[in-house]
Coordinates of C-alpha atoms in Angstrom, one line a residue:
M1 CA 3.6 -199.6 45.3
S2 CA 6.9 -198.1 46.5
G3 CA 10.3 -199.6 45.8
D4 CA 10.9 -200.3 49.5
W5 CA 11.6 -203.9 50.4
Y6 CA 8.9 -205.6 52.6
D7 CA 9.7 -208.3 55.0
A8 CA 6.7 -210.7 55.0
R9 CA 7.9 -212.6 58.0
Q10 CA 8.0 -209.5 60.1
G11 CA 5.1 -207.8 58.6
D12 CA 7.1 -204.6 58.2
Y13 CA 9.4 -202.8 55.8
A14 CA 13.2 -203.1 56.3
V15 CA 16.4 -201.7 54.6
P16 CA 17.8 -204.1 52.1
P17 CA 21.3 -205.5 53.0
M18 CA 24.4 -203.8 51.5
P19 CA 26.1 -205.7 48.7
P20 CA 29.4 -207.2 49.7
I21 CA 32.5 -204.9 49.1
P22 CA 34.6 -206.4 46.3
P23 CA 38.1 -207.4 47.5
A24 CA 41.0 -204.9 46.6
P25 CA 43.0 -206.0 43.7
P26 CA 46.0 -207.7 44.6
P27 CA 49.2 -205.6 44.5
A28 CA 51.1 -205.8 41.3
P29 CA 54.0 -208.0 41.3
P30 CA 57.4 -206.2 41.8
D31 CA 58.6 -204.9 38.5
G32 CA 62.1 -203.5 38.4
V33 CA 61.8 -202.2 34.9
R34 CA 58.7 -200.3 35.9
A35 CA 60.4 -198.8 38.9
V36 CA 63.3 -197.6 36.8
A37 CA 60.9 -196.2 34.2
V38 CA 59.1 -194.1 36.9
A39 CA 62.4 -192.9 38.3
V40 CA 63.8 -191.9 34.9
L41 CA 60.5 -190.2 33.9
N42 CA 60.7 -188.2 37.2
L43 CA 64.3 -187.1 36.4
S44 CA 63.0 -185.1 33.5
G45 CA 61.5 -182.7 36.1
L46 CA 58.1 -183.0 34.5
G47 CA 56.6 -185.5 37.0
L48 CA 55.7 -188.0 34.3
G49 CA 56.7 -190.9 36.4
Y50 CA 54.1 -190.0 39.0
L51 CA 51.5 -189.6 36.2
L52 CA 52.4 -193.1 35.1
V53 CA 51.5 -194.5 38.5
R54 CA 48.5 -192.1 39.0
R55 CA 50.1 -189.8 41.6
R56 CA 48.8 -186.6 40.2
I57 CA 49.5 -184.4 43.3
L58 CA 53.1 -185.5 43.4
A59 CA 53.3 -184.8 39.7
A60 CA 52.0 -181.3 40.4
V61 CA 54.7 -180.8 43.0
C62 CA 57.3 -181.6 40.3
W63 CA 55.7 -179.1 37.9
A64 CA 55.8 -176.4 40.6
A65 CA 59.4 -177.1 41.4
T66 CA 60.4 -176.9 37.7
A67 CA 58.3 -173.8 37.2
L68 CA 60.1 -172.1 40.2
L69 CA 63.4 -173.0 38.7
L70 CA 62.5 -171.5 35.4
L71 CA 61.2 -168.4 37.1
V72 CA 64.6 -168.0 38.8
A73 CA 66.7 -168.9 35.8
L74 CA 64.9 -166.9 33.1
P75 CA 65.7 -164.6 31.4
A76 CA 69.3 -165.8 31.3
D77 CA 71.7 -163.7 33.4
P78 CA 75.4 -163.4 32.9
D79 CA 75.9 -164.7 36.5
G80 CA 73.8 -167.7 35.8
V81 CA 71.5 -169.5 38.3
P82 CA 72.6 -169.3 41.9
G83 CA 74.5 -172.4 42.8
A84 CA 72.3 -173.1 45.9
V85 CA 69.2 -173.2 43.7
L86 CA 70.8 -175.7 41.3
V87 CA 71.9 -177.9 44.2
L88 CA 68.4 -177.9 45.8
Y89 CA 66.8 -178.7 42.4
A90 CA 69.2 -181.5 41.8
L91 CA 68.5 -183.0 45.2
F92 CA 64.8 -182.6 44.5
L93 CA 65.1 -184.6 41.3
L94 CA 67.1 -187.3 43.0
A95 CA 64.5 -187.4 45.7
V96 CA 61.5 -187.7 43.4
A97 CA 63.4 -190.3 41.2
A98 CA 64.1 -192.4 44.3
H99 CA 60.5 -192.0 45.6
G100 CA 59.1 -192.7 42.1
A101 CA 61.2 -195.9 41.9
V102 CA 59.8 -197.1 45.2
V103 CA 56.2 -196.3 44.2
G104 CA 56.6 -197.8 40.7
L105 CA 58.0 -201.0 42.0
R106 CA 54.6 -202.4 43.0
T107 CA 52.1 -200.0 41.4
R108 CA 50.5 -200.8 38.1
P109 CA 50.7 -198.1 35.5
G110 CA 47.6 -196.0 34.9
W111 CA 48.5 -195.7 31.2
P112 CA 48.3 -198.5 28.7
L113 CA 52.0 -198.4 28.5
R114 CA 54.3 -201.2 29.0
A115 CA 57.3 -200.7 31.4
P116 CA 60.0 -201.1 28.8
L117 CA 58.3 -198.6 26.5
A118 CA 57.9 -196.2 29.5
L119 CA 61.6 -196.6 30.3
A120 CA 62.5 -195.8 26.7
L121 CA 60.3 -192.7 26.8
G122 CA 61.9 -191.6 30.0
L123 CA 65.3 -191.9 28.5
V124 CA 64.2 -189.9 25.5
L125 CA 62.7 -187.2 27.8
L126 CA 66.0 -186.9 29.7
A127 CA 67.2 -185.0 26.6
A128 CA 64.8 -182.2 27.5
P129 CA 66.6 -181.0 30.6
A130 CA 69.9 -181.6 28.9
G131 CA 68.8 -179.6 26.0
G132 CA 67.5 -176.9 28.3
V133 CA 70.9 -176.7 29.9
V134 CA 72.6 -176.3 26.5
L135 CA 70.0 -173.6 25.5
Y136 CA 70.4 -171.9 28.8
D137 CA 74.2 -171.8 28.5
S138 CA 73.9 -170.4 25.1
A139 CA 71.5 -167.7 26.4
R140 CA 73.8 -167.0 29.3
D141 CA 76.7 -166.6 26.9
E142 CA 74.7 -164.2 24.9
A143 CA 73.9 -162.3 28.1
V144 CA 77.6 -162.1 28.9
E145 CA 78.3 -160.8 25.4
Q146 CA 75.7 -158.1 25.8
M147 CA 77.0 -157.2 29.2
L148 CA 80.6 -156.9 27.8
L149 CA 79.2 -154.8 24.8
D150 CA 77.4 -152.6 27.3
R151 CA 80.6 -152.2 29.2
L152 CA 82.4 -151.4 26.0
G153 CA 79.7 -148.8 25.1
E154 CA 80.1 -147.1 28.5
A155 CA 83.8 -146.8 27.9
D156 CA 83.2 -145.4 24.5
R157 CA 80.8 -142.8 26.0
L158 CA 83.5 -141.7 28.5
V159 CA 85.8 -141.1 25.6
T160 CA 83.4 -139.3 23.2
S161 CA 81.8 -137.2 25.9
N162 CA 85.2 -135.6 26.5
R163 CA 85.9 -134.7 22.9
G164 CA 87.1 -131.1 22.9
A165 CA 87.5 -131.0 26.7
H166 CA 90.8 -129.9 28.3
F167 CA 93.0 -132.9 28.8
E168 CA 93.5 -132.3 32.5
S169 CA 89.8 -132.5 33.2
A170 CA 89.2 -135.5 30.9
Q171 CA 92.2 -137.5 32.0
A172 CA 90.4 -139.5 34.7
D173 CA 87.7 -140.6 32.2
Y174 CA 90.3 -141.6 29.7
R175 CA 92.0 -143.8 32.3
K176 CA 88.7 -145.5 33.2
A177 CA 87.9 -146.2 29.5
L178 CA 91.4 -147.5 28.9
T179 CA 91.0 -149.8 31.9
V180 CA 87.8 -151.2 30.4
Y181 CA 89.5 -151.8 27.0
R182 CA 92.4 -153.6 28.7
D183 CA 90.2 -155.8 30.8
L184 CA 88.1 -156.8 27.9
Q185 CA 91.1 -158.0 25.9
A186 CA 92.8 -159.6 28.9
D187 CA 89.8 -161.3 30.6
H188 CA 87.5 -161.9 27.6
P189 CA 89.8 -162.2 24.6
G190 CA 87.3 -164.2 22.5
S191 CA 84.3 -162.0 23.0
R192 CA 82.7 -159.7 20.4
A193 CA 83.5 -156.8 22.6
A194 CA 87.2 -157.6 22.7
A195 CA 87.2 -157.9 18.9
E196 CA 85.9 -154.3 18.8
V197 CA 88.7 -152.9 21.1
P198 CA 91.3 -152.2 18.3
D199 CA 88.8 -149.9 16.5
R200 CA 87.9 -148.3 19.8
L201 CA 91.6 -147.7 20.6
M202 CA 92.0 -145.9 17.3
T203 CA 89.1 -143.6 18.2
F204 CA 90.6 -143.3 21.7
Y205 CA 93.9 -142.1 20.3
R206 CA 92.4 -139.7 17.9
T207 CA 90.1 -138.2 20.6
V208 CA 92.9 -137.8 23.1
G209 CA 95.3 -136.4 20.5
A210 CA 92.7 -134.0 18.9
P211 CA 94.5 -130.8 19.9
Y212 CA 97.3 -131.8 17.6
D213 CA 95.0 -132.1 14.6
A214 CA 93.5 -128.7 15.5
G215 CA 97.1 -127.2 15.4
N216 CA 97.1 -126.4 19.2
Y217 CA 100.6 -127.8 19.6
C218 CA 101.2 -126.6 23.2
D219 CA 97.9 -128.0 24.3
A220 CA 98.7 -131.3 22.5
L221 CA 101.9 -131.9 24.6
A222 CA 100.2 -133.4 27.7
P223 CA 97.8 -135.7 25.9
L224 CA 100.5 -137.0 23.5
R225 CA 102.8 -137.7 26.3
Y226 CA 100.0 -139.7 28.0
L227 CA 99.3 -141.7 24.8
R228 CA 103.0 -142.8 24.8
T229 CA 102.3 -144.5 28.1
V230 CA 99.3 -146.5 26.8
P231 CA 101.4 -149.5 25.7
K232 CA 102.5 -150.0 29.3
A233 CA 98.9 -149.8 30.4
M234 CA 97.8 -152.4 27.9
P235 CA 100.3 -155.3 28.5
G236 CA 100.2 -158.1 26.0
T237 CA 98.1 -156.1 23.6
D238 CA 99.2 -155.7 20.0
L239 CA 98.6 -152.1 19.3
G240 CA 100.0 -152.2 15.8
V241 CA 100.3 -148.8 14.2
L242 CA 99.2 -147.2 17.4
E243 CA 102.4 -148.3 19.2
N244 CA 104.3 -145.3 17.7
W245 CA 101.4 -143.2 16.7
P246 CA 102.1 -140.3 19.2
D247 CA 105.9 -140.1 18.6
D248 CA 106.0 -138.0 15.4
R249 CA 103.1 -135.9 16.6
L250 CA 104.7 -135.2 19.9
A251 CA 108.0 -134.3 18.2
T252 CA 106.2 -131.9 15.9
S253 CA 104.3 -130.4 18.9
L254 CA 107.4 -129.9 20.9
Y255 CA 109.1 -128.1 18.0
E256 CA 106.2 -125.9 17.1
C257 CA 105.3 -125.0 20.7
A258 CA 109.0 -124.1 21.4
A259 CA 109.4 -122.2 18.2
D260 CA 106.3 -120.1 18.9
A261 CA 107.5 -119.4 22.4
L262 CA 111.0 -118.5 21.1
T263 CA 109.7 -115.9 18.6
S264 CA 107.1 -114.4 21.0
G265 CA 109.6 -114.0 23.9
Q266 CA 108.1 -116.6 26.3
T267 CA 110.4 -118.5 28.6
T268 CA 109.3 -122.1 28.1
W269 CA 111.1 -122.8 24.8
P270 CA 114.4 -124.1 26.3
D271 CA 112.5 -126.9 28.1
R272 CA 110.5 -127.8 25.0
F273 CA 113.5 -127.9 22.7
G274 CA 115.4 -129.8 25.4
E275 CA 112.7 -132.4 25.6
L276 CA 112.7 -132.7 21.8
L277 CA 116.5 -133.1 21.6
T278 CA 116.7 -135.7 24.3
T279 CA 113.5 -137.7 23.5
F280 CA 113.7 -137.7 19.7
P281 CA 117.4 -137.0 18.9
D282 CA 117.2 -138.4 15.3
S283 CA 113.9 -136.8 14.3
E284 CA 113.4 -134.3 11.5
Q285 CA 112.1 -131.8 14.0
T286 CA 115.3 -132.0 16.0
A287 CA 117.3 -131.0 13.0
K288 CA 115.3 -127.7 12.8
V289 CA 116.1 -126.6 16.3
A290 CA 119.5 -125.0 15.7
P291 CA 118.4 -123.0 12.6
A292 CA 115.3 -121.8 14.5
V293 CA 117.5 -120.5 17.3
T294 CA 119.9 -118.9 14.8
A295 CA 117.0 -117.1 13.1
A296 CA 115.7 -115.8 16.5
V297 CA 119.1 -114.4 17.3
G298 CA 119.3 -112.7 14.0
A299 CA 115.8 -111.3 14.2
T300 CA 116.6 -109.9 17.7
E301 CA 119.8 -108.3 16.5
K302 CA 117.8 -106.3 14.0
G303 CA 116.1 -104.6 16.9
L304 CA 119.4 -102.9 17.8
R305 CA 118.9 -100.8 14.8
G306 CA 115.3 -100.1 15.5
N307 CA 113.4 -97.7 17.8
E308 CA 114.0 -99.8 21.0
P309 CA 117.6 -100.9 21.0
C310 CA 117.6 -101.3 24.8
T311 CA 114.8 -103.8 24.5
A312 CA 116.8 -105.7 21.9
V313 CA 119.8 -105.7 24.2
E314 CA 117.8 -107.2 27.1
K315 CA 116.3 -109.8 24.7
L316 CA 119.7 -110.8 23.4
K317 CA 121.0 -111.2 27.0
A318 CA 118.0 -113.3 28.0
L319 CA 118.3 -115.3 24.7
A320 CA 121.9 -116.1 25.4
T321 CA 121.1 -117.3 28.9
R322 CA 118.3 -119.5 27.7
I323 CA 120.2 -121.0 24.9
D324 CA 122.7 -122.2 27.5
D325 CA 119.8 -123.9 29.3
V326 CA 119.0 -126.1 26.3
P327 CA 120.4 -129.7 26.8
A328 CA 121.7 -130.1 23.3
G329 CA 122.3 -133.9 23.3
Q330 CA 124.0 -134.2 20.0
A331 CA 127.4 -132.6 19.6
G332 CA 126.7 -130.9 16.3
I333 CA 123.6 -129.2 17.6
G334 CA 125.3 -128.4 20.9
D335 CA 128.1 -126.6 19.0
A336 CA 125.6 -124.7 16.9
L337 CA 123.7 -123.5 20.0
D338 CA 127.0 -122.5 21.7
K339 CA 127.8 -120.4 18.7
D340 CA 124.3 -118.8 18.8
A341 CA 124.7 -118.0 22.5
R342 CA 128.1 -116.3 21.9
R343 CA 126.6 -114.3 19.0
A344 CA 123.7 -113.2 21.2
R345 CA 126.0 -112.0 24.0
A346 CA 128.2 -110.2 21.5
G347 CA 125.2 -108.5 20.0
A348 CA 124.0 -107.4 23.4
D349 CA 127.4 -106.2 24.3
A350 CA 127.7 -104.2 21.1
G351 CA 124.2 -102.9 21.4
T352 CA 124.8 -101.4 24.9
Y353 CA 126.3 -98.3 23.3
T354 CA 123.3 -97.9 21.0
C355 CA 121.0 -98.4 24.0
G356 CA 122.8 -95.7 25.9
V357 CA 122.5 -93.2 23.1
D358 CA 118.8 -94.0 22.8
Q359 CA 118.3 -93.5 26.5
Y360 CA 120.0 -90.2 26.3
K361 CA 117.9 -89.0 23.4
D362 CA 114.7 -90.1 25.2
G363 CA 115.7 -88.0 28.3
D364 CA 116.3 -91.1 30.5
F365 CA 119.6 -89.5 31.7
E366 CA 120.1 -91.6 34.8
D367 CA 119.9 -94.9 32.9
A368 CA 121.9 -93.4 30.0
Q369 CA 124.7 -92.5 32.5
A370 CA 124.8 -96.0 34.0
T371 CA 124.6 -97.7 30.5
M372 CA 127.5 -95.6 29.1
N373 CA 129.7 -96.0 32.2
T374 CA 129.2 -99.8 31.9
Y375 CA 130.1 -99.8 28.2
A376 CA 133.1 -97.5 28.7
T377 CA 134.4 -99.7 31.5
G378 CA 134.0 -102.9 29.6
H379 CA 135.3 -101.6 26.3
R380 CA 138.4 -99.6 27.1
G381 CA 140.0 -100.5 23.8
S382 CA 137.0 -99.8 21.8
G383 CA 136.8 -96.7 19.5
K384 CA 133.5 -95.9 21.1
A385 CA 134.7 -95.9 24.7
A386 CA 135.7 -92.2 24.6
M387 CA 132.3 -91.2 23.2
A388 CA 130.6 -93.4 25.8
K389 CA 132.4 -91.5 28.6
K390 CA 131.2 -88.2 27.0
F391 CA 127.6 -89.4 27.0
A392 CA 127.9 -90.5 30.6
I393 CA 129.2 -87.0 31.6
A394 CA 126.5 -85.2 29.6
A395 CA 123.8 -87.5 31.1
E396 CA 125.0 -86.7 34.6
V397 CA 125.0 -83.0 33.9
A398 CA 121.5 -83.2 32.4
Q399 CA 120.2 -84.8 35.6
T400 CA 120.9 -81.5 37.3
L401 CA 120.5 -79.2 34.3
P402 CA 117.9 -80.8 32.0
A403 CA 118.5 -78.3 29.3
A404 CA 122.0 -79.8 28.8
G405 CA 120.4 -83.0 27.6
K406 CA 118.9 -81.3 24.5
R407 CA 122.2 -81.5 22.8
V408 CA 124.0 -84.8 22.0
P409 CA 127.7 -84.8 22.9
T410 CA 130.2 -84.8 20.1
N411 CA 133.9 -85.6 19.7
R412 CA 134.8 -81.9 19.5
S413 CA 137.4 -80.6 21.9
G414 CA 139.0 -77.3 22.8
G415 CA 138.0 -73.8 21.8
S416 CA 139.0 -70.1 21.8
I417 CA 137.7 -69.1 25.1
S418 CA 139.5 -69.7 28.4
V419 CA 137.5 -70.8 31.4
T420 CA 139.3 -71.2 34.7
V421 CA 137.6 -73.3 37.4
K422 CA 138.7 -72.7 41.0
N423 CA 137.9 -74.8 44.1
D424 CA 137.1 -72.7 47.2
S425 CA 135.8 -75.8 49.0
P426 CA 137.2 -78.1 51.7
D427 CA 136.1 -81.0 49.4
E428 CA 137.7 -82.5 46.4
I429 CA 135.4 -82.0 43.5
T430 CA 134.8 -83.4 40.0
V431 CA 133.9 -80.8 37.4
L432 CA 131.7 -82.0 34.6
Y433 CA 130.7 -79.8 31.6
T434 CA 128.9 -80.3 28.4
G435 CA 127.7 -78.1 25.5
P436 CA 129.7 -77.7 22.3
V437 CA 132.4 -79.6 24.2
T438 CA 132.0 -82.3 26.8
G439 CA 134.5 -83.4 29.4
S440 CA 135.4 -83.6 33.1
F441 CA 138.3 -83.2 35.5
T442 CA 139.1 -83.3 39.2
L443 CA 140.2 -80.4 41.5
K444 CA 141.8 -81.2 44.8
A445 CA 140.3 -79.8 48.1
C446 CA 141.3 -76.4 49.3
G447 CA 143.0 -77.1 52.6
S448 CA 142.6 -73.6 53.9
C449 CA 139.0 -73.1 52.7
T450 CA 135.9 -73.2 54.9
V451 CA 132.2 -73.6 54.4
Y452 CA 130.4 -70.3 53.6
P453 CA 127.2 -69.3 55.3
F454 CA 124.0 -69.6 53.3
G455 CA 124.1 -67.1 50.5
G456 CA 127.8 -67.6 49.6
T457 CA 129.3 -64.6 51.5
S458 CA 131.6 -64.9 54.5
L459 CA 130.9 -63.2 57.8
L460 CA 133.5 -60.6 56.8
G461 CA 131.7 -60.0 53.5
A462 CA 134.3 -61.8 51.4
E463 CA 133.1 -63.4 48.1
P464 CA 134.1 -67.0 47.2
C465 CA 137.4 -67.3 45.3
S466 CA 138.2 -63.6 46.0
D467 CA 141.0 -64.1 48.5
S468 CA 144.2 -63.3 46.5
G469 CA 146.3 -64.7 49.3
K470 CA 145.0 -68.2 48.8
K471 CA 146.2 -70.7 46.3
Y472 CA 142.9 -72.2 45.1
P473 CA 143.2 -75.5 43.3
Q474 CA 142.2 -74.6 39.7
R475 CA 142.3 -75.6 36.1
T476 CA 141.9 -73.6 32.9
I477 CA 140.1 -75.2 29.9
Q478 CA 139.5 -74.0 26.4
L479 CA 135.9 -73.9 25.2
P480 CA 134.1 -72.7 22.1
V481 CA 131.5 -70.0 21.9
G482 CA 128.1 -71.1 23.1
T483 CA 126.3 -72.3 26.2
T484 CA 128.2 -74.7 28.4
Y485 CA 126.6 -76.4 31.4
F486 CA 128.7 -77.1 34.5
V487 CA 128.2 -79.4 37.5
H488 CA 130.6 -79.5 40.4
R489 CA 130.3 -82.8 42.3
P490 CA 132.0 -83.4 45.6
K491 CA 134.0 -86.6 45.8
N492 CA 134.6 -89.2 48.5
D493 CA 132.1 -89.2 51.4
S494 CA 131.3 -85.5 51.5
T495 CA 127.7 -84.7 52.4
A496 CA 127.8 -81.6 50.2
S497 CA 125.4 -81.5 47.3
A498 CA 126.4 -80.9 43.7
G499 CA 126.4 -77.3 42.4
S500 CA 125.7 -76.2 38.9
D501 CA 126.0 -73.3 36.5
T502 CA 125.0 -72.4 33.0
A503 CA 127.6 -70.3 31.2
K504 CA 126.9 -68.5 27.9
L505 CA 130.4 -68.0 26.5
E506 CA 131.2 -65.2 24.1
S507 CA 134.4 -64.2 22.3
G508 CA 136.7 -61.6 23.9
Y509 CA 136.1 -62.6 27.5
I510 CA 137.9 -64.7 30.1
Y511 CA 135.6 -66.7 32.4
T512 CA 136.0 -68.0 35.9
E513 CA 134.0 -70.7 37.6
C514 CA 134.2 -71.0 41.4
A515 CA 133.2 -74.0 43.4
Y516 CA 132.4 -73.4 47.1
T517 CA 130.5 -75.0 49.9
T518 CA 127.6 -73.4 51.8
Q519 CA 125.2 -75.4 53.9
G520 CA 124.8 -77.3 50.6
F521 CA 127.1 -76.8 47.7
G522 CA 127.0 -73.8 45.4
V523 CA 128.7 -72.4 42.3
T524 CA 129.1 -68.8 41.1
S525 CA 130.7 -67.4 37.9

């Protein structure tokens, strides 16, 4: 027999009637403590208030929102969580707290947990987000520290990567690194990175100033000058021993660079010494400037007695001029430098004669003539003035008759042989001669004389100086036996060229030299 229900009255089977639906439980009476407990539990961001009143979906929404916040916030970033995210999450917590309070006001808890105990639990759980904030702030601070240390490390790499590089090419990187060091100490004074800056600055100074340690004093000038500007670039920073670290090194570099240029003949030393004297007037290096210049003058003077006296003369002249260019600063040093300049000029002046002799012996007759004429003109009272004139005459003769330059003029004068020089020329002439005796004199122009055709014979067949009826300007000199070289040079603005003659004088003869003008200018004996 089946389990269907049979209606005997109807004689048929029928569906049994549904049991009556039990009535819904009556709503819980309002409970303010429970409402507050749900609200406080929701403020933790864990949705526990909703779980208390059996609203699992809403609890899941809270979990999702909190998970999203953690996804945005972690790992901690130096910039922190964006402000908009924090505002939205705070509004969300306030919303679920308010909504939870409304729901919890008349909803019985699904846990066997009394409202006061739930409220106490909620208050305890509020420590979770508060603790999270503290931990996050700590993580964020560490992230900031790491960021600053990374920035410090990048600045360090800019410095170390330029070790050994030329200062001009590395200067931009040095400035960038210094800016980082300054900003770390100014903007983050309590950070670990800022605490490392003093040590980094020491490395910075040693790297920039490395040319000095290598003994490259001229190369060290620019970086050391730059390091002296660092205190201004680091306002408010206590640099300690670094404050004056470049000073003595720069003073030494200025002296050594200038001293090397002084001894090697370069032209930069006056500026270097001048900078030293004006920037570090009381330094030990400054006290060595005057002795160095004195020694240089003395060493150059020695060259006057060497193989290149003319070079020594030019060096002494240049040395005197450059000494004048040094801004002495201190009176004592200034007096010493003035004395050195006068000594250098005197040495150059005295060495001019030696230079002229050397030029003559080297066959540089044109320069020898100019040098000796300059000396004779400027030293009329000197015992060497007369010899300088003889050298100038001999050098001029040797320019026309090179063989004359093989013999150095002497102080000898006169001789046993008479030589008469006549001027059969319409030009005033200067007669120069050198050999055993050197000298010169001037003959006036012959007013009645004319220019001879080419070859030295007139149209009537007359030879120069052969007209007994003319009074030729003439002069007789006494010369010794030997070869004497003559040059007759027209004076004033004559276009005639110089004439020359080589006379081999022997005892027992009387010699005549005749100057005459052809198309050029000629001489016959």
